[in-house]
Coordinates of C-alpha atoms and ligand atoms in Angstrom, one line a residue:
X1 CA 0.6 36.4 -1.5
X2 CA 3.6 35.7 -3.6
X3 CA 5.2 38.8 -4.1
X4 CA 8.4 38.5 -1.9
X5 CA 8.6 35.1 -3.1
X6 CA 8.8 32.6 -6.7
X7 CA 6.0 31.1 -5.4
X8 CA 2.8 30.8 -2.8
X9 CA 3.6 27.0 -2.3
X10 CA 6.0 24.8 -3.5
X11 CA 5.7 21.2 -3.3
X12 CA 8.6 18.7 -3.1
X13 CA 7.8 15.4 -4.7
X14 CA 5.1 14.5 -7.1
X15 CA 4.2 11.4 -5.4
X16 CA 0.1 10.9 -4.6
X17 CA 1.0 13.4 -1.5
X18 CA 2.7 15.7 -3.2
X19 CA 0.9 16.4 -6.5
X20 CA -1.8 16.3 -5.1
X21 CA -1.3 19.0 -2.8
X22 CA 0.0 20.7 -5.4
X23 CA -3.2 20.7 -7.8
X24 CA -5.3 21.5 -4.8
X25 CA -3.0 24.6 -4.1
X26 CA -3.6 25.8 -7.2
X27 CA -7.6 25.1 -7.1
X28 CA -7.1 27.3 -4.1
X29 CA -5.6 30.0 -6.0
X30 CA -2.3 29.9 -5.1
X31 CA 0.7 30.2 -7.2
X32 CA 2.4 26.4 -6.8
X33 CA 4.9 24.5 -8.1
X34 CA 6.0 20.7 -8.0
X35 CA 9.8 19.6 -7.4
X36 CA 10.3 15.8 -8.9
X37 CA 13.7 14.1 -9.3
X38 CA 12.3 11.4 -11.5
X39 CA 12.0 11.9 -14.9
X40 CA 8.2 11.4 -14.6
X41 CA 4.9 12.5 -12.3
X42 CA 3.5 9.9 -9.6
X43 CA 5.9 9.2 -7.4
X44 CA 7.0 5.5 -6.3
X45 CA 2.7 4.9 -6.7
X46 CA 2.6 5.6 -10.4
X47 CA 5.9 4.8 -11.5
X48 CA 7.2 1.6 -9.0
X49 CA 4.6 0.8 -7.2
X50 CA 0.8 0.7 -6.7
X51 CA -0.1 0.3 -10.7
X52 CA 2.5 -1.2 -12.0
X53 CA 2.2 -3.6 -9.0
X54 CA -1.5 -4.0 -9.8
X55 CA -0.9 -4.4 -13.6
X56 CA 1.0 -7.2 -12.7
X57 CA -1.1 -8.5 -10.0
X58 CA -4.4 -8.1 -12.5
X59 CA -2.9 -10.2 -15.3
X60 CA -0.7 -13.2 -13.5
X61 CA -4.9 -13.6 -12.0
X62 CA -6.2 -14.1 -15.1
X63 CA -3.3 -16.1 -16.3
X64 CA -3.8 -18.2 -12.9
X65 CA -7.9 -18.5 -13.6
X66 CA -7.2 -19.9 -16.6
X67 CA -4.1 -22.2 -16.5
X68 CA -5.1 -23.4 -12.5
X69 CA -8.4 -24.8 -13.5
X70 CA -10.8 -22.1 -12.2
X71 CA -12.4 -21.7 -15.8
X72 CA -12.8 -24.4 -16.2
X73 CA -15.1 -24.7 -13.4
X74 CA -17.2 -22.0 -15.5
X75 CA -17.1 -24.6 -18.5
X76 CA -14.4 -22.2 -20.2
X77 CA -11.2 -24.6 -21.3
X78 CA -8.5 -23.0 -22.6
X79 CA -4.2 -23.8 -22.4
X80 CA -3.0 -20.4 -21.6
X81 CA 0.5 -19.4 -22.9
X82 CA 2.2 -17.0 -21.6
X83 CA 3.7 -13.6 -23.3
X84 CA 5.2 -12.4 -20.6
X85 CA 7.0 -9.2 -22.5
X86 CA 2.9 -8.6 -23.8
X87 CA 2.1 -8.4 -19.9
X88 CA 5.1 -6.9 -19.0
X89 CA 4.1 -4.0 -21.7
X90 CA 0.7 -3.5 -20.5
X91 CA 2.0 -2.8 -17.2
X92 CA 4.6 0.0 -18.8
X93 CA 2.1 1.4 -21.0
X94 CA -0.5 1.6 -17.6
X95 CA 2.5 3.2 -15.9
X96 CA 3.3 5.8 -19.2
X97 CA -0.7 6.4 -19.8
X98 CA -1.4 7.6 -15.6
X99 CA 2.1 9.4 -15.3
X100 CA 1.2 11.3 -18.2
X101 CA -2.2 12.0 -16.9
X102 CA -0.6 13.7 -13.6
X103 CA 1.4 16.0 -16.6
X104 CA -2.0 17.0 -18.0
X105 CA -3.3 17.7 -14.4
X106 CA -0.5 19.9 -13.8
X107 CA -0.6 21.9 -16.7
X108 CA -4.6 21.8 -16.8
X109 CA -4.5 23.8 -13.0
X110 CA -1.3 25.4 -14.1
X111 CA 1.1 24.2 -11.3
X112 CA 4.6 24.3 -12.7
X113 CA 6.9 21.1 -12.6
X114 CA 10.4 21.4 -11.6
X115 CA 12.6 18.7 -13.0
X116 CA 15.3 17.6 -10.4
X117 CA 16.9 16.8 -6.8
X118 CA 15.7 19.4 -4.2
X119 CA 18.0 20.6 -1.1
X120 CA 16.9 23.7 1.6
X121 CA 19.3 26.5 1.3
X122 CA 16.8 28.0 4.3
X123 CA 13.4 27.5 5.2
X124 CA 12.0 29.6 2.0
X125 CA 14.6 28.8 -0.5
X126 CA 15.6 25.7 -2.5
X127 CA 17.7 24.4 -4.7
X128 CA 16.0 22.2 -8.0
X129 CA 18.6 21.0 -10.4
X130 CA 21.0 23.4 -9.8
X131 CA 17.9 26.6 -9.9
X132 CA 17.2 28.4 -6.7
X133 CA 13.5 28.7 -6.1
X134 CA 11.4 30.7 -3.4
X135 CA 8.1 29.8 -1.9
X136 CA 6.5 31.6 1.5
X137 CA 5.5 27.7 2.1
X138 CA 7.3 24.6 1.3
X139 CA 5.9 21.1 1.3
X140 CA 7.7 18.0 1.9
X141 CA 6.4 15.1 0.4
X142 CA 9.5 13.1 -0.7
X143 CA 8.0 9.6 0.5
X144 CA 9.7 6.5 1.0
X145 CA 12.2 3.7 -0.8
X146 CA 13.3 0.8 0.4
X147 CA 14.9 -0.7 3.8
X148 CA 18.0 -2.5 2.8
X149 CA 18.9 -5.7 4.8
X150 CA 22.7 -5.8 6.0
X151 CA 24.6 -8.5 4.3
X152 CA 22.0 -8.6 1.4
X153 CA 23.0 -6.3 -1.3
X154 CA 20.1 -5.4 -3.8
X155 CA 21.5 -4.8 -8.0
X156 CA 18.1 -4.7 -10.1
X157 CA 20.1 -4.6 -13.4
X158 CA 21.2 -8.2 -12.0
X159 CA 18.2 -9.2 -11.6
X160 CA 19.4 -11.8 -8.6
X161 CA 18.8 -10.2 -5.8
X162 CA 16.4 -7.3 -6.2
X163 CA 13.7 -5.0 -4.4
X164 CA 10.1 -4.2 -5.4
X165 CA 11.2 -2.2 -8.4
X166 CA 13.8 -5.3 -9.9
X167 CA 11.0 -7.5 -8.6
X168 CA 8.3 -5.7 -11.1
X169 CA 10.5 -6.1 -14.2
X170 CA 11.9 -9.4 -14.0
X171 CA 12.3 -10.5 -17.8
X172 CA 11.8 -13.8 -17.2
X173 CA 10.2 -16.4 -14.6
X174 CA 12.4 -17.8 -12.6
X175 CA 12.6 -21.4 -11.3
X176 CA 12.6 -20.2 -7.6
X177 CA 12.3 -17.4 -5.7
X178 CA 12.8 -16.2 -2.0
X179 CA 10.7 -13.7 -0.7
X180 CA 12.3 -11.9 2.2
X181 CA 9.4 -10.5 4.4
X182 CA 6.2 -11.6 4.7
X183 CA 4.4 -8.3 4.3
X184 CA 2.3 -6.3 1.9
X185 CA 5.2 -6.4 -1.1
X186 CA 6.3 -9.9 -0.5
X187 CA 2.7 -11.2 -0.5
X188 CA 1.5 -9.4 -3.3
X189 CA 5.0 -9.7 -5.9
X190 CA 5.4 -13.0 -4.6
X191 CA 1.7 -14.0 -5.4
X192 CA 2.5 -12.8 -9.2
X193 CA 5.2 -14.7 -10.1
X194 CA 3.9 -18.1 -8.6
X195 CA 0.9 -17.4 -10.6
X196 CA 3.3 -17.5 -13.8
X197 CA 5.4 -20.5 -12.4
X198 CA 7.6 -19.8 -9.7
X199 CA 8.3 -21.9 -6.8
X200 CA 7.8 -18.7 -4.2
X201 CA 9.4 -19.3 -0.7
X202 CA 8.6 -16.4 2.0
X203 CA 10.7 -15.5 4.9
X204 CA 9.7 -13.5 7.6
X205 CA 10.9 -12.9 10.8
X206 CA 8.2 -12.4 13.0
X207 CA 6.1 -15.9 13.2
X208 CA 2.7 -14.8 11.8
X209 CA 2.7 -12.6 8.1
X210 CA 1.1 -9.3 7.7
X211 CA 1.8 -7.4 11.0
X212 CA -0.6 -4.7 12.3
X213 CA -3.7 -6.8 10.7
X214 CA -6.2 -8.2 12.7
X215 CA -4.8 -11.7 14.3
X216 CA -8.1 -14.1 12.8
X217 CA -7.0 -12.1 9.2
X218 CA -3.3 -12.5 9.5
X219 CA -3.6 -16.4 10.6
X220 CA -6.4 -16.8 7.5
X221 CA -4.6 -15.7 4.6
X222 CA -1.3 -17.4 5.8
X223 CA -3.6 -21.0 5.4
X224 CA -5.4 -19.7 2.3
X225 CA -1.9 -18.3 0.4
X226 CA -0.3 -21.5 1.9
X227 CA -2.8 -23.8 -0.1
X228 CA -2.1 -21.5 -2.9
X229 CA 0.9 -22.8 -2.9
X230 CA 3.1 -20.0 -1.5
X231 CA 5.4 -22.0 1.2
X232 CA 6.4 -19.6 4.2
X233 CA 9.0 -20.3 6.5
X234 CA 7.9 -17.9 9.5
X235 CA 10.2 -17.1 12.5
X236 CA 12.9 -16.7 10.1
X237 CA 15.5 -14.4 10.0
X238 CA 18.1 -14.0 6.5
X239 CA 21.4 -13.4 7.7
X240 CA 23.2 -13.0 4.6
X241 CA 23.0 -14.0 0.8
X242 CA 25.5 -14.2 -1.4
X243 CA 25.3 -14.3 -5.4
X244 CA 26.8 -17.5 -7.1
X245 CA 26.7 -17.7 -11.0
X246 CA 23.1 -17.4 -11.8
X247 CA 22.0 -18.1 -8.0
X248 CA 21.9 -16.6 -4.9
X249 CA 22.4 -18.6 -1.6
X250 CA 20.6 -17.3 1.5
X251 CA 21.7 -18.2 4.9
X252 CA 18.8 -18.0 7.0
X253 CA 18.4 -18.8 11.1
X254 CA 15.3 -19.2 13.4
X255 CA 14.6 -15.9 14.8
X256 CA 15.1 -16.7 18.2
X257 CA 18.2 -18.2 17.2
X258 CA 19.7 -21.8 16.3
X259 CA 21.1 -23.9 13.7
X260 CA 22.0 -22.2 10.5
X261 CA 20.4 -23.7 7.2
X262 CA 21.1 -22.3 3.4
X263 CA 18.5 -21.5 0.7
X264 CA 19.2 -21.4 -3.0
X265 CA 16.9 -19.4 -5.2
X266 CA 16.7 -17.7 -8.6
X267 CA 15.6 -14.7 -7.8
X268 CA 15.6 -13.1 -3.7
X269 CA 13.0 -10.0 -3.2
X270 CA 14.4 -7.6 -0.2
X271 CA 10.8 -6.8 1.2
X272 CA 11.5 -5.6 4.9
X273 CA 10.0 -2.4 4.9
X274 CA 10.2 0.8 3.7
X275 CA 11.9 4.4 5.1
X276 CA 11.7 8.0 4.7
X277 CA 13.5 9.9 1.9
X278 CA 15.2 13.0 3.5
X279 CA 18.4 12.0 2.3
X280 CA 20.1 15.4 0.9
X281 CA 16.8 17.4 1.2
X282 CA 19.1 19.5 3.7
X283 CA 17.0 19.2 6.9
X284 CA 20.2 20.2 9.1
X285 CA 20.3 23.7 7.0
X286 CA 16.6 24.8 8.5
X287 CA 16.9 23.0 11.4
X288 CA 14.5 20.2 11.0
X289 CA 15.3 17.4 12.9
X290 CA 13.9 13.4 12.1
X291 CA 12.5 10.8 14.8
X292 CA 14.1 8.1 15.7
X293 CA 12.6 6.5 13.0
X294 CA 14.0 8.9 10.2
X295 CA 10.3 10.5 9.6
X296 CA 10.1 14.2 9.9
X297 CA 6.9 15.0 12.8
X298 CA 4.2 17.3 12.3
X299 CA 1.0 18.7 14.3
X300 CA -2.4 17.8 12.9
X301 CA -2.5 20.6 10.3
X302 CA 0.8 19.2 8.8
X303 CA 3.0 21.7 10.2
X304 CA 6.8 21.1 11.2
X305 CA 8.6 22.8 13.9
X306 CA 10.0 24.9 10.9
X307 CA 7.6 28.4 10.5
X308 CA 6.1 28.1 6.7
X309 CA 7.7 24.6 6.1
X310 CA 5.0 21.2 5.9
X311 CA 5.4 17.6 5.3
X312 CA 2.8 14.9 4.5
X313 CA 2.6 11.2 3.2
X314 CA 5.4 8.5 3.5
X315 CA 7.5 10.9 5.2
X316 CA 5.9 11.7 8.4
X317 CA 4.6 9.3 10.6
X318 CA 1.9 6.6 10.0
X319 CA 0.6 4.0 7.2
X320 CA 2.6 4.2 4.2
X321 CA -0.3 4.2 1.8
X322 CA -1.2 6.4 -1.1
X323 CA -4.5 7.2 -0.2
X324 CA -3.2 8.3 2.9
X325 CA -0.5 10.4 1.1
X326 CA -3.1 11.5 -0.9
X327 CA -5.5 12.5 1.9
X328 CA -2.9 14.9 3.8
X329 CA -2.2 16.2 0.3
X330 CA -5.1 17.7 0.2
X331 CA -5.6 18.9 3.8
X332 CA -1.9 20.7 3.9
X333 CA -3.0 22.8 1.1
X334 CA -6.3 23.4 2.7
X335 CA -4.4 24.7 6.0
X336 CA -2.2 26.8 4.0
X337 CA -4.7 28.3 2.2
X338 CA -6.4 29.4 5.4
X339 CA -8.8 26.6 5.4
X340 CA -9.6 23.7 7.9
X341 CA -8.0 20.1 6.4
X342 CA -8.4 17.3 8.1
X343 CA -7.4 14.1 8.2
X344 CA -8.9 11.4 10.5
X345 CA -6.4 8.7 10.7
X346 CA -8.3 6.2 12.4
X347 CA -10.1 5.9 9.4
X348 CA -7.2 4.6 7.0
X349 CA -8.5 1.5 4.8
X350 CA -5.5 -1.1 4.2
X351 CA -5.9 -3.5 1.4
X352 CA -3.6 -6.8 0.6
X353 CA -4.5 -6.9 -3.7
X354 CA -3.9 -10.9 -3.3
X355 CA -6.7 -13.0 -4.7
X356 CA -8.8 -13.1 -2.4
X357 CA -8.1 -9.3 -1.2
X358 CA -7.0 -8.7 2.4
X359 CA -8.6 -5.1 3.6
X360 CA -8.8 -3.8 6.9
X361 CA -10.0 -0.2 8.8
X362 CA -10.0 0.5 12.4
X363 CA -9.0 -1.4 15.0
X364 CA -7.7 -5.2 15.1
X365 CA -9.8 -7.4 17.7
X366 CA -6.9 -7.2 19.8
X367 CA -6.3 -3.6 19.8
X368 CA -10.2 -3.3 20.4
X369 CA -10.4 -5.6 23.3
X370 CA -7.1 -3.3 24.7
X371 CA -9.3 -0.3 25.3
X372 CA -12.4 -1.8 26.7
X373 CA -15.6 -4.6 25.5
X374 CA -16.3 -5.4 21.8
X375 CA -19.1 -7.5 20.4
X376 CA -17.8 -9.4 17.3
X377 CA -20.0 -10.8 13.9
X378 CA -18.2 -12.4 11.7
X379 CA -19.8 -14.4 8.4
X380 CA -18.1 -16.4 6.0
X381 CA -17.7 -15.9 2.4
X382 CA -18.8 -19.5 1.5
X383 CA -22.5 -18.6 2.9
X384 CA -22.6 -15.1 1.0
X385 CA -24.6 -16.1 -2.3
X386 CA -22.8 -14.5 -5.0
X387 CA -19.0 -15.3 -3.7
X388 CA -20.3 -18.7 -3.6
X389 CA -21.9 -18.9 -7.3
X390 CA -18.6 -17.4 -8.4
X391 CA -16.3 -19.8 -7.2
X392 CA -14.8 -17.5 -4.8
X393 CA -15.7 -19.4 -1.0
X394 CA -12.3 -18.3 0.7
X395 CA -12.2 -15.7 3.5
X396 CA -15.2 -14.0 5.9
X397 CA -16.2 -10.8 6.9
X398 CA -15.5 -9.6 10.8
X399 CA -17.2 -6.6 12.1
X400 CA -15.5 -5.3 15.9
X401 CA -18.1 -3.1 17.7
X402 CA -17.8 -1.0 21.1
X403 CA -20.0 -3.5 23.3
X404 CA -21.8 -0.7 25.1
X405 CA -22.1 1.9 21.8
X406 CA -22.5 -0.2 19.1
X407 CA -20.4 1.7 17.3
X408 CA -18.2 -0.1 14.5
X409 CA -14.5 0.1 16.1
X410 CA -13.3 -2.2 13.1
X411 CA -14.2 -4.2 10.0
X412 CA -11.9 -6.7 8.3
X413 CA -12.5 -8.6 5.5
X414 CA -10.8 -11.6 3.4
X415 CA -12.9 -11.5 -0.1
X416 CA -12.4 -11.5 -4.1
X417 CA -13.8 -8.1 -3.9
X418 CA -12.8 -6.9 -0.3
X419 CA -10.7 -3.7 -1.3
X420 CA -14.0 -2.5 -2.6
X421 CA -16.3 -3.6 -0.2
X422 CA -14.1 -2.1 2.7
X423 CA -14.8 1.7 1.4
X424 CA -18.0 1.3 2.8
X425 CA -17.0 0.2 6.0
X426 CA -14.5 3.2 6.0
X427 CA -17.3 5.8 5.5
X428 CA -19.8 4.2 7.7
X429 CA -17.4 4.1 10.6
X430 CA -16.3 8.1 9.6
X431 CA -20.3 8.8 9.8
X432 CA -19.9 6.8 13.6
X433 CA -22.2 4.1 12.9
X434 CA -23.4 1.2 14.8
X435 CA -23.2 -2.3 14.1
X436 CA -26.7 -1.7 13.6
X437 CA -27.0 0.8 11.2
X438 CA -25.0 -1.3 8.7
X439 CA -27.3 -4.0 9.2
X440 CA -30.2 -2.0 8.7
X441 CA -28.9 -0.4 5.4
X442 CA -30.6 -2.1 2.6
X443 CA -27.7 -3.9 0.3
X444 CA -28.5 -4.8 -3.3
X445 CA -28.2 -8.8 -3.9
X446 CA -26.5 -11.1 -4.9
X447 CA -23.5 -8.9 -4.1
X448 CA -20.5 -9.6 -1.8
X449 CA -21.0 -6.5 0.1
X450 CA -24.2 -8.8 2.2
X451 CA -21.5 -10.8 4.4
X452 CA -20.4 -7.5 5.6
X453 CA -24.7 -6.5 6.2
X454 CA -24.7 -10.1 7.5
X455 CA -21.4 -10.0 9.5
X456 CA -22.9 -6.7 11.6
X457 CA -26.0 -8.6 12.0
X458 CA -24.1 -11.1 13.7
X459 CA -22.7 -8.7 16.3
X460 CA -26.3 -8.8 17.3
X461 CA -26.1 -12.8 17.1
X462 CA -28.7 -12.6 14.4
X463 CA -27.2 -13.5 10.3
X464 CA -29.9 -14.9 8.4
X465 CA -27.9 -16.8 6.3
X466 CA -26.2 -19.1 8.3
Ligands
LIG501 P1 6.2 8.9 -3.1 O1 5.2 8.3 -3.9 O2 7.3 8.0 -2.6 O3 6.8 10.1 -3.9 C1 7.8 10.9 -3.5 C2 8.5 11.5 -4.7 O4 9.5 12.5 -4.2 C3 9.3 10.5 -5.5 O5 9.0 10.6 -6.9 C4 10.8 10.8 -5.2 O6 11.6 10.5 -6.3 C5 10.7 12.3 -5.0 N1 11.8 12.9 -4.2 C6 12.3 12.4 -3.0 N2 13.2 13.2 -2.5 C7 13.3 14.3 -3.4 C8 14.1 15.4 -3.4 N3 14.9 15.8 -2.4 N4 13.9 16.3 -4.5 C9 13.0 16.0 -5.5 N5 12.2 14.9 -5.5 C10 12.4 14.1 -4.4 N6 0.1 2.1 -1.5 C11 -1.3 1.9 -1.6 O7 -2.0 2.7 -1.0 N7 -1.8 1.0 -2.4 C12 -1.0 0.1 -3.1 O8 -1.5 -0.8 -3.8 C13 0.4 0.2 -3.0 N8 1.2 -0.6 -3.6 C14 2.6 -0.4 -3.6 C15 3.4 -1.3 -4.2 C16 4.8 -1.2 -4.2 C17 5.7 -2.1 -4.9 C18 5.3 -0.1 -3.4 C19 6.8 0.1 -3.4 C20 4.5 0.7 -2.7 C21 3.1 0.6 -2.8 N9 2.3 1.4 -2.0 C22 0.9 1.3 -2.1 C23 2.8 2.5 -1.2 C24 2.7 3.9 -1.9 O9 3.4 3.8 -3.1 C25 3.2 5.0 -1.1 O10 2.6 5.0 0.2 C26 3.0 6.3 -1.7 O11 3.6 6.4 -3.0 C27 3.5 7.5 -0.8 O12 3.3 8.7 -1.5 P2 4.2 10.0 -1.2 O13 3.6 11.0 -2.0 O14 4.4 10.2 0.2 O15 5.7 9.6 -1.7
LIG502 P1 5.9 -4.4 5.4 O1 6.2 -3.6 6.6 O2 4.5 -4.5 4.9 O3 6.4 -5.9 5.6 C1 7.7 -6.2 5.9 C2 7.8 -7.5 6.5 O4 9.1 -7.9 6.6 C3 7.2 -7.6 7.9 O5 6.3 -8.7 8.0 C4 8.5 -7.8 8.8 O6 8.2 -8.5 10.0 C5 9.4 -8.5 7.9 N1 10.8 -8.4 8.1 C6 11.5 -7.3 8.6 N2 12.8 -7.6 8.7 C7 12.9 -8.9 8.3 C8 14.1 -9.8 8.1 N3 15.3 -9.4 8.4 N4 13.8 -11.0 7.7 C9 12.6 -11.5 7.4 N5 11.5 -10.7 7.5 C10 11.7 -9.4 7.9 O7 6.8 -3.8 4.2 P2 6.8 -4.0 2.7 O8 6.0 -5.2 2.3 O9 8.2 -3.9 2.2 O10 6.0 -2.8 2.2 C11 6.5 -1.5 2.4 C12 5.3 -0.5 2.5 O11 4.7 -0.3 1.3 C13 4.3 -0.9 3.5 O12 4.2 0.0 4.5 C14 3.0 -0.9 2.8 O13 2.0 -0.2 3.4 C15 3.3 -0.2 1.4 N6 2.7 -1.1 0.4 C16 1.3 -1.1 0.4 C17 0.7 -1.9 -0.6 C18 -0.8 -1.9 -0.6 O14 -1.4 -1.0 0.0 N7 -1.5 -2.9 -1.2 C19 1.4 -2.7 -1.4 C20 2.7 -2.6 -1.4 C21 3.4 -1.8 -0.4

């Protein structure tokens, strides 16, 4: 296929979208190559944010279990002290030991890596580092960074005022912090470093946390993160900070506006959202225009207006998740190889790695009960045997079925364990099951996963264990 051209496929952006797409190009048979401007594989996943976030997240739990009495409940006493440049290498040498697994993956299926910043010169060529390159397709899979916030200018190397990436190498713990956003990044950075000490304040603007989660979920962990001692100040807006010696001083206003009130704090994480990278990618040269909300659209096979030219992940529309990224990765090489890839997006699992774990697929109650009748179980954690033995009673399980069908609309779930116990939500509800097949499915006990067998026996109004 590649005669005319360098290459069958080349992929811009090694994030989980785009190397991904890449290796499965090249399991296809087709001659591929990967454009990165970072000097290693993974993307903002590997390399700023899902493991090194988790690394972090991981550790500061243990350090919490044992220094906020939880052990102790077990009978285990112990003082911890903390190393915190120990932790802070684990979560580097995480990073280093995946990133360099993504090299091995590249060279194993032989896709080639191209080191540097890629612009169109038209909708077949590109420039990498200065090096034209051909391809007869050409992926976009450039992903995201993050939204600044006017008036509050992020400088990691500070270390005052700083986004996810400062937030993740902070060399020390400071006094206070201000989280600006009550979403996925503020909950979970913000949940690390008042594990290790911090007095953690979170602002967000709307007047509930975690938007686009199911309303009984979103109004739970704000009470259970709350007792944890995160404080929130919701209906908030920042409207400007300002870096003082050591401190910064936030001005901050009720969102629906009113008296002014400052904020001094250590450290300030920006976490308002992220946008799409297509800064100097050239979309004007080919033609390729952005939404309004910068992300560049494609059909269900991941093509763009532009003939031979694809985008996936971060940068198109939808969840910004790496599974997701990951997902379309695959598919897009699929359809260029002449194959069917598909993605079902109503099927995208969303977890919050606090402790306990927020996760989520489907529909929220109130988008259910938006398009017709639902039946709703829901079971608590505190009657599900082994969260209970374990010390673990916060959160439930909520199962949203079609009232008519029976079939599972949505599942949400606030658990130690409830990233892993949502995967099987995810796959019953891509096989179309009813509340009643999952409550007919035999699960092995004492295991967590039984609230959500008991939840969708309450949609029939009949849990056993409570
Ligand atoms: P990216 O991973 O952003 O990769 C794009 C790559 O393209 C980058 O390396 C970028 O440098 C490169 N690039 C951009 N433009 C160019 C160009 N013109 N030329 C060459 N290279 C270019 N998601 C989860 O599912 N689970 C999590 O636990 C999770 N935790 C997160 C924690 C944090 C702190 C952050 C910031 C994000 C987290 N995410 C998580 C989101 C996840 O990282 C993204 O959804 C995912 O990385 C998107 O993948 P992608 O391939 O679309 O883009
Ligand atoms: P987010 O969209 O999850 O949350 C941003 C929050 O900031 C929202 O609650 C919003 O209302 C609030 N906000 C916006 N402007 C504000 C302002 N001026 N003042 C106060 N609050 C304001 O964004 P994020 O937390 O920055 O995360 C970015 C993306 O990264 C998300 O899309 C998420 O999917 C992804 N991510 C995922 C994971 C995970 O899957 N565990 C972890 C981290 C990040």
């Amino acid at each position: 296929m590649a005669d005319q051209f360098d290459y069958d496929v080349l992929v811009i952006g090694a994030g989980p979208g785009g190397y991904v797409a890449a290796i499965r190009a090249a399991q296809l048979g087709l001659k591929t190559a990967c454009a990165d401007s970072r000097a290693t594989l993974g993307g903002t996943c590997l390399n700023v944010g899902c493991i090194p976030s988790k690394a972090l997240l991981h550790a500061s739990e243990y350090f919490e279990a044992a220094a906020g009495g939880a052990m102790a409940k077990m009978g285990i006493k112990v003082k911890p002290e903390l190393d915190l440049p120990t932790m802070q290498g684990q979560r580097l040498d995480a990073v280093k030991g995946l990133t360099g697994g993504i090299e091995f993956l590249f060279k194993k299926n032989k896709v080639d890596w191209l080191k540097g910043h890629a612009t169109f010169k038209d909708a077949h060529t590109v420039d990498v580092g200065g090096k034209s390159v051909t391809a007869k397709n050409i992926v976009i899979a450039t992903g995201s960074s993050v939204t600044p916030l006017p008036g509050v200018e992020v400088d990691n190397d500070k270390g005052i005022i700083v986004d996810s990436t400062g937030a993740l190498e902070l060399s020390k713990v400071p006094a206070s912090m201000v989280v600006i956003g009550g979403g996925v990044i503020g909950l979970e950075l913000g949940s690390v470093w008042r594990r290790l000490g911090a007095k953690v304040t979170v602002v967000e603007f709307l007047d509930q946390i975690l938007p686009g989660m199911d309303g009984d979920v979103r109004k739970e962990a704000n009470k259970i993160l709350a007792r944890q001692g995160l404080e929130f100040k919701l209906g908030t807006k920042v409207t400007g900070a300002a870096v003082k010696g050591k401190k910064a001083v936030l001005t901050l206003e009720p969102a629906a506006g009113g008296k002014a009130e400052t904020l001094e704090a250590d450290v300030v994480l920006v976490s308002i959202g992220r946008r799409p990278n297509t800064d100097g990618l050239g979309l004007d040269t080919i033609g390729l225009a952005t939404n309004k909300r910068g992300q560049i659209e494609t059909d269900h096979e991941f093509a763009t207006s532009v003939a031979g030219v694809w985008a996936i992940g971060d940068v198109i529309p939808g969840p910004m998740l790496a599974h997701k990224a990951e997902d379309e990765g695959i598919a897009v090489a699929e359809n260029i190889a002449g194959l069917t890839g598909i993605v079902n997006h109503d099927v995208i699992p969303s977890v919050v790695y606090t402790m306990p774990e927020i996760a989520g697929v489907g529909l929220t109650e109130e988008a259910a009960k938006e398009r017709g009748a639902v039946k709703i179980g829901k079971f608590p954690m505190l009657a599900n045997s082994r969260a209970k033995t374990n010390h673990e009673p916060d959160g439930f399980v909520k199962v949203i079925a079609d009232a008519e069908s029976d079939k599972v609309l949505g599942v949400w779930i606030i658990a130690s364990v409830a990233g892993t116990m949502i995967a099987q939500a995810a796959q019953a509800m891509e096989f179309g099951a009813t509340s009643e097949d999952i409550a007919y499915t035999c699960h092995a006990h004492p295991t967590h996963s039984e609230a959500l067998k008991e939840a969708a026996m309450a949609v029939q109004g009949k849990p056993i264990h409570i």
